[in-house]
C-alpha positions as a LaTeX table, in Angstrom:
\begin{tabular}{lrrr}
\hline
Residue & $x$ (\AA) & $y$ (\AA) & $z$ (\AA) \\
\hline
Met1 & 112.65 & 84.40 & 111.58 \\
Lys2 & 112.88 & 81.66 & 108.95 \\
Ile3 & 109.82 & 80.72 & 106.93 \\
Arg4 & 109.73 & 77.29 & 105.31 \\
Asp5 & 109.53 & 77.35 & 101.52 \\
Lys6 & 106.08 & 75.78 & 101.47 \\
Glu7 & 104.71 & 78.48 & 103.77 \\
Arg8 & 103.81 & 81.41 & 101.54 \\
Leu9 & 102.68 & 84.40 & 103.56 \\
Leu10 & 100.83 & 87.26 & 101.90 \\
Ala11 & 100.13 & 90.72 & 103.30 \\
Phe12 & 96.90 & 92.08 & 101.83 \\
Ile13 & 96.02 & 95.74 & 102.45 \\
Pro14 & 92.49 & 96.70 & 101.31 \\
Ala15 & 92.41 & 100.44 & 100.66 \\
Arg16 & 89.33 & 101.83 & 98.96 \\
Gly17 & 89.40 & 105.44 & 97.83 \\
Gly18 & 85.89 & 106.19 & 99.02 \\
Ser19 & 84.85 & 106.68 & 102.63 \\
Lys20 & 81.63 & 108.44 & 103.59 \\
Arg21 & 82.71 & 109.08 & 107.17 \\
Phe22 & 86.23 & 110.25 & 106.30 \\
Pro23 & 86.91 & 110.94 & 102.58 \\
Lys24 & 90.38 & 109.88 & 101.36 \\
Lys25 & 91.06 & 108.50 & 104.84 \\
Asn26 & 93.69 & 105.98 & 103.78 \\
Ile27 & 96.06 & 108.65 & 102.46 \\
Ala28 & 95.35 & 111.34 & 105.04 \\
Lys29 & 98.50 & 112.50 & 106.84 \\
Phe30 & 99.66 & 111.01 & 110.13 \\
Leu31 & 102.70 & 113.00 & 111.21 \\
Glu32 & 104.86 & 113.17 & 108.07 \\
Tyr33 & 103.34 & 110.46 & 105.86 \\
Pro34 & 100.02 & 109.14 & 104.51 \\
Leu35 & 98.36 & 106.61 & 106.82 \\
Ile36 & 98.93 & 103.70 & 104.44 \\
Tyr37 & 102.71 & 104.23 & 104.53 \\
Tyr38 & 103.02 & 102.88 & 108.07 \\
Pro39 & 101.50 & 99.38 & 107.65 \\
Ile40 & 103.30 & 98.97 & 104.32 \\
Lys41 & 106.63 & 99.88 & 105.94 \\
Glu42 & 106.16 & 97.50 & 108.88 \\
Ala43 & 104.92 & 94.61 & 106.71 \\
Leu44 & 107.99 & 94.94 & 104.47 \\
Lys45 & 110.26 & 95.32 & 107.50 \\
Ser46 & 109.00 & 92.03 & 108.97 \\
Lys47 & 110.44 & 90.14 & 105.96 \\
Ile48 & 107.98 & 87.28 & 106.42 \\
Phe49 & 105.74 & 88.07 & 103.43 \\
Phe50 & 106.47 & 86.99 & 99.88 \\
Asp51 & 104.44 & 90.01 & 98.76 \\
Val52 & 102.68 & 93.04 & 100.21 \\
Ile53 & 99.62 & 93.78 & 98.08 \\
Val54 & 97.54 & 96.94 & 98.20 \\
Ser55 & 94.11 & 96.44 & 96.64 \\
Thr56 & 92.35 & 99.69 & 95.72 \\
Asp57 & 90.01 & 101.39 & 93.29 \\
Asp58 & 91.85 & 104.71 & 93.55 \\
Asn59 & 94.72 & 105.70 & 91.23 \\
Lys60 & 96.29 & 108.05 & 93.78 \\
Ile61 & 96.42 & 105.27 & 96.38 \\
Leu62 & 97.94 & 102.99 & 93.74 \\
Ser63 & 100.68 & 105.52 & 93.08 \\
Ile64 & 101.41 & 106.14 & 96.77 \\
Ala65 & 101.47 & 102.43 & 97.60 \\
Lys66 & 103.95 & 101.75 & 94.79 \\
Gln67 & 106.10 & 104.66 & 95.96 \\
Phe68 & 106.43 & 103.03 & 99.39 \\
Gly69 & 107.33 & 99.59 & 98.02 \\
Ala70 & 104.04 & 97.67 & 97.89 \\
Ser71 & 102.69 & 95.73 & 94.96 \\
Thr72 & 99.27 & 96.89 & 93.79 \\
Ile73 & 96.12 & 95.61 & 92.16 \\
Leu74 & 93.19 & 97.61 & 90.86 \\
Arg75 & 90.02 & 96.42 & 92.54 \\
Ser76 & 86.80 & 95.91 & 90.58 \\
Lys77 & 83.89 & 98.34 & 91.02 \\
Lys78 & 81.81 & 95.49 & 92.43 \\
Asn79 & 84.22 & 95.07 & 95.33 \\
Ser80 & 84.77 & 98.79 & 95.89 \\
Ser81 & 81.33 & 99.81 & 97.13 \\
Asp82 & 80.50 & 100.88 & 100.69 \\
Thr83 & 78.82 & 97.53 & 101.30 \\
Ala84 & 81.58 & 95.32 & 99.83 \\
His85 & 83.60 & 93.34 & 102.38 \\
Glu86 & 87.39 & 93.44 & 102.10 \\
Leu87 & 87.50 & 89.63 & 102.01 \\
Glu88 & 85.72 & 89.72 & 98.65 \\
Ala89 & 88.67 & 91.73 & 97.35 \\
Cys90 & 90.90 & 88.93 & 98.67 \\
Arg91 & 88.86 & 86.33 & 96.81 \\
Glu92 & 89.09 & 88.47 & 93.69 \\
Tyr93 & 92.88 & 88.58 & 93.98 \\
Phe94 & 93.10 & 84.82 & 94.54 \\
Arg95 & 91.08 & 84.22 & 91.36 \\
Ile96 & 93.62 & 86.34 & 89.49 \\
Leu97 & 96.49 & 84.28 & 90.92 \\
Lys98 & 94.77 & 81.06 & 89.82 \\
Lys99 & 94.27 & 82.39 & 86.28 \\
Gln100 & 97.96 & 83.23 & 86.16 \\
Asn101 & 98.80 & 79.71 & 87.44 \\
Lys102 & 100.47 & 81.19 & 90.49 \\
Pro103 & 100.30 & 79.47 & 93.90 \\
Leu104 & 98.00 & 80.84 & 96.56 \\
Pro105 & 99.43 & 81.86 & 99.93 \\
Thr106 & 99.39 & 79.33 & 102.77 \\
Phe107 & 98.35 & 82.14 & 105.11 \\
Phe108 & 97.35 & 85.69 & 104.37 \\
Cys109 & 97.20 & 88.70 & 106.67 \\
Val110 & 94.58 & 91.38 & 106.02 \\
Ile111 & 96.20 & 94.59 & 107.26 \\
Tyr112 & 94.12 & 97.72 & 107.56 \\
Pro113 & 95.63 & 100.78 & 105.85 \\
Thr114 & 94.96 & 102.85 & 108.97 \\
Ala115 & 96.99 & 100.55 & 111.26 \\
Val116 & 99.62 & 103.23 & 111.84 \\
Leu117 & 100.75 & 101.96 & 115.25 \\
Ile118 & 101.39 & 98.35 & 114.26 \\
Lys119 & 104.97 & 97.05 & 114.33 \\
Ser120 & 106.78 & 94.38 & 112.33 \\
Lys121 & 107.20 & 92.23 & 115.45 \\
Asp122 & 103.41 & 92.02 & 115.76 \\
Phe123 & 103.19 & 90.32 & 112.37 \\
Lys124 & 105.89 & 87.83 & 113.37 \\
Tyr125 & 104.46 & 86.96 & 116.78 \\
Ser126 & 100.87 & 86.71 & 115.57 \\
Tyr127 & 101.92 & 84.53 & 112.63 \\
Asn128 & 103.46 & 82.08 & 115.09 \\
Leu129 & 100.05 & 81.76 & 116.75 \\
Ile130 & 98.24 & 80.63 & 113.61 \\
Lys131 & 101.16 & 78.54 & 112.39 \\
Asn132 & 101.58 & 76.59 & 115.62 \\
Lys133 & 97.89 & 76.09 & 116.42 \\
Lys134 & 96.70 & 73.83 & 113.61 \\
Asn135 & 93.06 & 74.01 & 114.71 \\
Val136 & 92.98 & 77.82 & 114.48 \\
Asp137 & 91.77 & 79.43 & 111.26 \\
Val138 & 91.86 & 83.12 & 112.18 \\
Val139 & 94.06 & 85.28 & 114.43 \\
Met140 & 92.73 & 88.78 & 115.00 \\
Gly141 & 94.51 & 91.80 & 116.45 \\
Val142 & 92.46 & 92.70 & 119.53 \\
Ser143 & 92.53 & 95.06 & 122.50 \\
Met144 & 90.64 & 95.22 & 125.77 \\
Phe145 & 87.91 & 97.83 & 126.22 \\
Asn146 & 88.83 & 101.00 & 128.10 \\
Tyr147 & 85.44 & 100.75 & 129.82 \\
His148 & 83.99 & 97.29 & 130.31 \\
Pro149 & 80.91 & 96.59 & 128.14 \\
Tyr150 & 78.96 & 95.44 & 131.21 \\
Lys151 & 78.87 & 99.11 & 132.24 \\
Ala152 & 77.14 & 100.09 & 128.98 \\
Leu153 & 74.03 & 102.28 & 129.22 \\
Ala154 & 71.32 & 102.93 & 126.66 \\
Val155 & 68.68 & 105.65 & 126.53 \\
Ser156 & 65.22 & 104.27 & 127.28 \\
Lys157 & 62.00 & 105.38 & 125.59 \\
Lys158 & 61.42 & 107.68 & 128.57 \\
Gly159 & 64.82 & 109.29 & 128.06 \\
Tyr160 & 66.54 & 107.68 & 131.05 \\
Leu161 & 69.86 & 105.86 & 130.97 \\
Thr162 & 69.43 & 102.17 & 131.68 \\
Pro163 & 71.96 & 99.31 & 131.87 \\
Ile164 & 72.11 & 97.04 & 128.84 \\
Phe165 & 73.54 & 94.05 & 130.71 \\
Lys166 & 70.98 & 94.02 & 133.51 \\
Lys167 & 72.26 & 90.83 & 135.15 \\
Lys168 & 75.93 & 91.84 & 135.01 \\
Tyr169 & 76.37 & 95.57 & 135.62 \\
Ser170 & 75.89 & 95.53 & 139.40 \\
Lys171 & 78.43 & 92.78 & 140.07 \\
Arg172 & 81.91 & 93.58 & 141.30 \\
Ser173 & 84.17 & 94.56 & 138.38 \\
Gln174 & 86.79 & 92.05 & 139.55 \\
Thr175 & 84.37 & 89.28 & 138.54 \\
Tyr176 & 83.80 & 90.57 & 135.00 \\
Asp177 & 84.76 & 88.36 & 132.07 \\
Glu178 & 87.72 & 89.52 & 130.00 \\
Met179 & 86.32 & 91.01 & 126.82 \\
Tyr180 & 88.08 & 92.16 & 123.66 \\
Ala181 & 87.30 & 93.83 & 120.36 \\
Ser182 & 89.02 & 93.94 & 116.99 \\
Asn183 & 91.28 & 97.01 & 117.12 \\
Gly184 & 91.40 & 97.69 & 113.39 \\
Thr185 & 94.96 & 96.47 & 112.83 \\
Phe186 & 95.15 & 93.06 & 111.15 \\
Ile187 & 93.63 & 89.58 & 110.81 \\
Trp188 & 95.48 & 86.42 & 109.78 \\
His189 & 93.63 & 83.72 & 107.79 \\
Arg190 & 94.52 & 80.14 & 106.92 \\
Thr191 & 93.84 & 80.23 & 103.18 \\
Lys192 & 92.54 & 76.68 & 102.82 \\
Ser193 & 89.98 & 77.21 & 105.59 \\
Phe194 & 89.02 & 80.63 & 104.24 \\
Leu195 & 88.19 & 79.18 & 100.83 \\
Glu196 & 86.45 & 76.03 & 102.08 \\
Lys197 & 84.57 & 76.94 & 105.27 \\
Lys198 & 82.95 & 80.21 & 104.14 \\
Tyr199 & 82.60 & 81.61 & 107.65 \\
Leu200 & 81.03 & 85.01 & 108.15 \\
Gly201 & 83.55 & 87.79 & 107.54 \\
His202 & 86.61 & 87.36 & 109.74 \\
Tyr203 & 84.71 & 85.54 & 112.48 \\
Ala204 & 85.57 & 81.89 & 112.15 \\
Glu205 & 84.38 & 79.47 & 114.81 \\
Asn206 & 87.98 & 78.83 & 115.89 \\
Leu207 & 89.12 & 82.45 & 116.08 \\
Ile208 & 91.74 & 83.57 & 118.61 \\
Gly209 & 93.13 & 86.99 & 119.45 \\
Tyr210 & 96.59 & 88.54 & 119.38 \\
Lys211 & 96.46 & 91.05 & 122.22 \\
Ile212 & 97.83 & 94.53 & 121.64 \\
Asn213 & 98.03 & 97.11 & 124.41 \\
Ser214 & 98.02 & 100.78 & 123.51 \\
Lys215 & 97.74 & 104.06 & 125.39 \\
Val216 & 95.64 & 105.45 & 122.55 \\
Pro217 & 92.87 & 104.03 & 120.33 \\
Met218 & 94.31 & 102.18 & 117.33 \\
Asp219 & 91.29 & 102.30 & 115.02 \\
Ile220 & 90.74 & 105.35 & 112.80 \\
Asp221 & 87.16 & 105.77 & 111.59 \\
Phe222 & 86.70 & 109.53 & 111.73 \\
Lys223 & 88.88 & 112.58 & 111.16 \\
Lys224 & 88.72 & 113.35 & 114.87 \\
Asp225 & 90.44 & 109.99 & 115.56 \\
Leu226 & 93.35 & 110.99 & 113.34 \\
Asp227 & 93.45 & 114.51 & 114.78 \\
Tyr228 & 93.77 & 113.00 & 118.24 \\
Leu229 & 96.63 & 110.71 & 117.19 \\
Asn230 & 98.48 & 113.55 & 115.48 \\
Asp231 & 98.11 & 115.69 & 118.56 \\
Phe232 & 99.21 & 112.87 & 120.87 \\
Phe233 & 102.33 & 111.96 & 118.88 \\
Lys234 & 103.45 & 115.35 & 117.59 \\
Pro235 & 106.78 & 116.55 & 119.03 \\
Lys236 & 106.20 & 118.58 & 122.18 \\
Asn237 & 107.87 & 121.96 & 122.50 \\
Lys238 & 110.45 & 121.91 & 125.26 \\
\hline
\end{tabular}
């Protein structure tokens, strides 16, 4: 896949050291390697990025990321808290590039360090979506729900389960709208729009999805999620 000279594509992997739900999550082991190894490997393998940056506040993550071939930047304390959004770390990095009189990327791809099932082809195909659709500012890796949200139930004050979507749940499932969610893999941004439009998080008005099908959940929030993946993918005894 040839990228025109004026199209500078950046892979940006935000990898804080702290995680209340799963401490040191980003370097926990999946099969033989730390989680962050897999998205770094696939981003480099795609050969579409001029750089693969890991932004972190943790020296051990810095060392591991460098070992696997990524460039690194030490994130400020301000953008390393539990409430800081990863896009603020992107803005911080762009300010550094400007101070160094270096050009900003035309597009950048925020890749989550826990995206262990992503493949290089996914970066290539999803990039084509944002490149070829000039009115699109964001392309998000998404997957369909295993159970449709219209079937969601909540516990009432009396302790009974009650449908959340009261006008939808009883309809035939064949009539349900297709619904997707971010699967914790990656999000492409058009840099100019990102800096000028100031949309909320990754949710631009003209956001589209890159659909990824998987037999297992792709997002890793808790240790049990990683334990499940390790168990699913470990070699089976014959």
